[in-house]
CSV table of C-alpha atoms in Angstrom, one decimal:
chain,number,residue,atom,x,y,z
A,202,MET,CA,-27.2,42.3,73.2
A,203,ILE,CA,-26.3,43.7,76.6
A,204,ASP,CA,-27.0,41.4,79.5
A,205,THR,CA,-30.2,42.8,81.1
A,206,ARG,CA,-33.6,41.6,82.0
A,207,LEU,CA,-35.1,45.0,82.7
A,208,ILE,CA,-35.1,48.3,80.7
A,209,LEU,CA,-36.5,51.4,82.5
A,210,ILE,CA,-37.8,54.3,80.3
A,211,GLU,CA,-38.2,57.6,82.1
A,212,GLY,CA,-39.1,61.2,81.1
A,213,LEU,CA,-41.7,63.9,81.4
A,214,PRO,CA,-45.1,63.5,79.8
A,215,GLY,CA,-44.7,63.8,76.0
A,216,MET,CA,-41.0,63.1,76.0
A,217,GLY,CA,-41.5,59.9,73.9
A,218,LYS,CA,-41.5,57.1,76.5
A,219,SER,CA,-44.0,55.0,74.6
A,220,THR,CA,-42.3,55.6,71.3
A,221,THR,CA,-38.9,54.7,72.8
A,222,SER,CA,-40.4,51.6,74.6
A,223,ALA,CA,-42.0,50.3,71.4
A,224,PHE,CA,-38.7,50.8,69.5
A,225,VAL,CA,-36.7,48.9,72.1
A,226,ALA,CA,-39.2,46.0,72.2
A,227,ASP,CA,-39.2,45.8,68.4
A,228,ARG,CA,-35.4,45.8,68.1
A,229,ILE,CA,-35.0,43.2,70.8
A,230,GLN,CA,-37.5,40.9,69.1
A,231,HIS,CA,-35.7,41.5,65.8
A,232,GLU,CA,-32.6,40.0,67.5
A,233,GLY,CA,-34.6,36.8,68.0
A,234,LEU,CA,-35.0,37.5,71.7
A,235,GLN,CA,-38.2,37.8,73.8
A,236,ALA,CA,-39.4,41.2,75.0
A,237,SER,CA,-42.4,42.5,76.8
A,238,TRP,CA,-43.4,46.1,77.1
A,239,PHE,CA,-45.7,47.6,79.8
A,240,HIS,CA,-47.2,51.0,79.1
A,241,GLU,CA,-47.1,53.5,81.9
A,242,PHE,CA,-50.9,53.0,82.6
A,243,SER,CA,-51.2,49.4,81.6
A,244,PRO,CA,-53.6,47.6,84.0
A,245,ASP,CA,-51.3,44.6,83.9
A,246,ASN,CA,-48.1,46.6,84.7
A,247,PRO,CA,-46.2,44.5,87.3
A,248,ILE,CA,-45.6,47.6,89.4
A,249,ALA,CA,-49.2,48.6,90.2
A,250,LEU,CA,-49.9,52.3,90.3
A,251,ALA,CA,-52.6,51.7,92.9
A,252,VAL,CA,-49.8,51.1,95.5
A,253,LEU,CA,-48.8,54.8,95.1
A,254,ALA,CA,-51.9,56.5,94.0
A,255,GLY,CA,-52.7,59.6,96.1
A,256,PHE,CA,-49.3,59.8,97.7
A,257,GLU,CA,-48.7,63.2,96.3
A,258,GLY,CA,-51.2,64.6,98.7
A,259,THR,CA,-49.7,63.1,101.9
A,260,GLN,CA,-46.6,63.3,103.9
A,261,ASP,CA,-46.3,59.5,104.5
A,262,TRP,CA,-42.7,58.9,103.4
A,263,THR,CA,-43.0,55.2,103.8
A,264,LEU,CA,-45.5,54.8,100.9
A,265,PRO,CA,-43.0,54.4,98.1
A,266,ASP,CA,-41.4,51.4,99.8
A,267,ARG,CA,-44.7,49.6,99.6
A,268,SER,CA,-43.8,48.9,96.0
A,269,LEU,CA,-40.7,47.1,97.0
A,270,PRO,CA,-42.4,43.7,97.2
A,271,GLN,CA,-43.6,44.1,93.6
A,272,TRP,CA,-40.1,44.9,92.5
A,273,HIS,CA,-38.9,41.7,94.3
A,274,VAL,CA,-41.5,39.6,92.6
A,275,LEU,CA,-40.6,41.1,89.2
A,276,ARG,CA,-36.9,40.3,89.8
A,277,GLN,CA,-37.6,36.7,90.6
A,278,GLN,CA,-39.9,36.3,87.5
A,279,LEU,CA,-37.3,37.8,85.2
A,280,LEU,CA,-34.4,35.7,86.7
A,281,CYS,CA,-36.4,32.6,86.0
A,282,GLY,CA,-37.1,33.4,82.3
A,283,SER,CA,-35.3,34.8,79.2
A,284,THR,CA,-37.6,37.7,78.5
A,285,SER,CA,-36.4,41.3,78.6
A,286,THR,CA,-39.1,43.6,80.2
A,287,ILE,CA,-39.5,47.2,79.3
A,288,LEU,CA,-41.1,49.3,82.0
A,289,GLU,CA,-42.3,52.8,81.1
A,290,GLY,CA,-42.6,55.5,83.8
A,291,ARG,CA,-42.7,53.2,86.9
A,292,PHE,CA,-39.1,53.7,88.2
A,293,TRP,CA,-39.3,57.5,88.6
A,294,GLN,CA,-42.3,59.1,87.0
A,295,ASN,CA,-44.9,57.2,89.0
A,296,ARG,CA,-43.0,56.6,92.2
A,297,ALA,CA,-40.2,59.1,93.0
A,298,ALA,CA,-42.3,61.9,91.5
A,299,PHE,CA,-45.0,61.2,94.2
A,300,MET,CA,-42.4,61.7,96.9
A,301,PHE,CA,-41.2,64.9,95.2
A,302,LEU,CA,-44.8,66.3,95.2
A,303,ALA,CA,-45.3,65.3,98.8
A,304,GLY,CA,-42.3,67.6,99.7
A,305,VAL,CA,-39.9,64.8,100.6
A,306,PRO,CA,-36.3,66.1,100.7
A,307,ALA,CA,-34.1,65.1,97.7
A,308,GLU,CA,-31.8,63.0,99.9
A,309,GLN,CA,-34.8,60.9,101.0
A,310,ILE,CA,-36.0,60.4,97.4
A,311,ILE,CA,-32.5,59.4,96.3
A,312,ALA,CA,-32.3,56.9,99.2
A,313,ALA,CA,-35.6,55.3,98.3
A,314,ASP,CA,-34.5,55.1,94.6
A,315,GLN,CA,-31.4,53.3,95.7
A,316,ARG,CA,-33.5,50.8,97.7
A,317,VAL,CA,-35.5,49.9,94.6
A,318,TYR,CA,-32.3,49.6,92.5
A,319,ASP,CA,-30.8,47.3,95.1
A,320,SER,CA,-33.9,45.1,95.0
A,321,ILE,CA,-33.5,44.6,91.2
A,322,ALA,CA,-29.7,44.8,90.8
A,323,THR,CA,-29.3,41.1,90.0
A,324,ILE,CA,-31.2,41.5,86.7
A,325,ASN,CA,-28.8,44.3,85.6
A,326,PRO,CA,-31.4,47.0,84.9
A,327,VAL,CA,-30.8,49.6,82.2
A,328,LEU,CA,-32.1,53.2,82.5
A,329,ILE,CA,-33.0,55.4,79.5
A,330,HIS,CA,-33.8,59.0,80.6
A,331,LEU,CA,-35.5,61.3,78.0
A,332,VAL,CA,-34.6,64.9,78.9
A,333,PRO,CA,-35.9,68.2,77.4
A,334,ASP,CA,-33.4,70.9,76.8
A,335,ASP,CA,-36.0,73.5,77.5
A,336,PRO,CA,-38.7,72.2,79.9
A,337,GLN,CA,-41.0,75.2,79.4
A,338,ARG,CA,-41.0,74.9,75.6
A,339,HIS,CA,-41.6,71.1,75.9
A,340,LEU,CA,-44.5,71.5,78.3
A,341,LYS,CA,-46.1,74.2,76.2
A,342,TRP,CA,-46.0,71.8,73.2
A,343,VAL,CA,-47.4,68.9,75.3
A,344,PHE,CA,-50.3,71.1,76.6
A,345,GLN,CA,-51.1,72.1,73.1
A,346,GLU,CA,-51.0,68.5,71.9
A,347,ARG,CA,-53.0,67.2,74.9
A,348,CYS,CA,-55.5,70.0,75.5
A,349,LEU,CA,-58.4,67.7,74.5
A,350,ALA,CA,-56.9,64.4,75.6
A,351,PRO,CA,-58.9,62.5,78.3
A,352,ASP,CA,-57.5,62.2,81.7
A,353,PRO,CA,-56.7,58.6,82.9
A,354,ARG,CA,-59.3,59.4,85.5
A,355,PRO,CA,-62.2,61.1,83.6
A,356,PRO,CA,-64.2,63.3,83.2
A,357,LYS,CA,-61.3,65.9,83.4
A,358,MET,CA,-59.1,66.8,80.6
A,359,TRP,CA,-55.4,65.7,80.9
A,360,THR,CA,-54.2,69.3,81.1
A,361,ASP,CA,-56.6,70.1,83.9
A,362,TRP,CA,-55.7,67.0,85.8
A,363,PHE,CA,-51.9,67.7,85.4
A,364,VAL,CA,-52.2,71.3,86.6
A,365,GLU,CA,-54.4,70.1,89.5
A,366,THR,CA,-51.9,67.4,90.5
A,367,PHE,CA,-49.1,70.0,91.0
A,368,ALA,CA,-51.3,72.7,92.5
A,369,THR,CA,-53.0,70.5,95.1
A,370,SER,CA,-49.8,68.5,96.2
A,371,VAL,CA,-48.1,69.2,99.5
A,372,LEU,CA,-45.2,70.8,97.7
A,373,GLY,CA,-47.4,72.7,95.3
A,374,LYS,CA,-49.5,74.3,98.1
A,375,SER,CA,-46.3,75.4,99.9
A,376,LYS,CA,-44.9,77.0,96.8
A,377,GLN,CA,-48.2,78.2,95.5
A,378,TRP,CA,-47.9,76.5,92.1
A,379,GLN,CA,-50.8,77.6,90.0
A,380,GLY,CA,-51.7,77.0,86.4
A,381,PHE,CA,-49.2,76.3,83.6
A,382,ASP,CA,-46.5,78.4,85.2
A,383,GLY,CA,-46.8,76.3,88.4
A,384,VAL,CA,-46.4,73.1,86.3
A,385,VAL,CA,-43.3,74.5,84.6
A,386,GLU,CA,-41.7,75.5,87.9
A,387,GLY,CA,-42.6,72.1,89.4
A,388,CYS,CA,-41.3,70.1,86.5
A,389,THR,CA,-38.1,72.1,86.4
A,390,GLN,CA,-37.4,71.3,90.0
A,391,TRP,CA,-38.4,67.7,89.5
A,392,LEU,CA,-35.8,67.4,86.6
A,393,GLN,CA,-33.2,68.6,89.0
A,394,ILE,CA,-34.0,65.7,91.3
A,395,CYS,CA,-33.9,63.4,88.3
A,396,GLU,CA,-30.4,64.5,87.4
A,397,GLN,CA,-29.3,63.6,90.9
A,398,MET,CA,-30.9,60.2,90.7
A,399,PHE,CA,-29.4,59.7,87.3
A,400,VAL,CA,-25.9,60.2,88.6
A,401,HIS,CA,-26.5,57.7,91.4
A,402,PHE,CA,-27.9,55.0,89.1
A,403,PRO,CA,-25.2,52.4,89.0
A,404,GLY,CA,-26.2,50.6,85.8
A,405,PRO,CA,-26.0,51.5,82.1
A,406,LYS,CA,-27.8,54.8,81.6
A,407,PRO,CA,-27.9,57.1,78.5
A,408,ALA,CA,-29.5,60.5,79.0
A,409,VAL,CA,-31.2,61.2,75.6
A,410,ARG,CA,-31.7,64.9,75.2
A,411,ASP,CA,-34.7,66.2,73.1
A,412,PRO,CA,-35.4,62.9,71.3
A,413,HIS,CA,-38.1,64.5,69.2
A,414,ALA,CA,-35.5,66.7,67.6
A,415,ASP,CA,-33.8,63.7,65.9
A,416,TRP,CA,-35.4,60.3,66.4
A,417,ASP,CA,-32.7,58.6,64.2
A,418,ARG,CA,-30.0,59.9,66.5
A,419,THR,CA,-32.0,58.7,69.5
A,420,TYR,CA,-32.5,55.3,68.1
A,421,ARG,CA,-28.8,55.0,67.3
A,422,ALA,CA,-27.8,55.9,70.8
A,423,ILE,CA,-30.2,53.2,72.2
A,424,GLU,CA,-28.9,50.6,69.8
A,425,GLU,CA,-25.4,51.3,70.9
A,426,LEU,CA,-26.3,51.1,74.5
A,427,LEU,CA,-28.1,47.8,74.1
A,428,ARG,CA,-25.4,46.5,71.7
A,429,ILE,CA,-28.0,45.8,69.0
A,430,LEU,CA,-27.1,46.0,65.3
A,431,PRO,CA,-28.7,49.0,63.7
A,432,ALA,CA,-32.1,48.4,62.0
A,433,LYS,CA,-31.8,48.0,58.2
A,434,GLU,CA,-33.2,50.8,56.0
């Protein structure tokens, strides 16, 4: 297997981050190695969401760097052990995305992203980015699937919370993002930032397009990246 202690899974809601994370953890364990997987909203996630919560409604550009001590601690823990950790949605989705919604310029977001990478470079992080070919089509499907899903902060529905997150953010207010169309516009612009961060990420990094279209293809690409033998039928 590739020499790494940290595998970062990123993508829009509904892209398959949890499915991918579970697959990666299972395949590593089948290799006889140790793996731990932290869901995006796991209360025991080593990079606490509370550090960043609410940032999308401010213009305090220093907030994302408040997570750096947690990345340092995680690096030290992983250097001292043999477990590969899979982190879902903490590298971009619940950190850099807050900066984006706060109206932070792309170059500032990329610079903050690089500071996080530099803090964990010694554990050879791997980035798996799940990308939709058609953001609008993907988001329409997600909204249909999650129309009755509870918000992580009830009593709102997930779809209501997601629309409100974009509409009430600093950037959303300036661009007058409203309803589903506002979410599509915001996510499309966010993906453009992600493409730039992806290019600047120095480590191994597959961009898996539309994983839902062919999970077998997606799994093979991940196995090749991690240098794991394909799962037996």
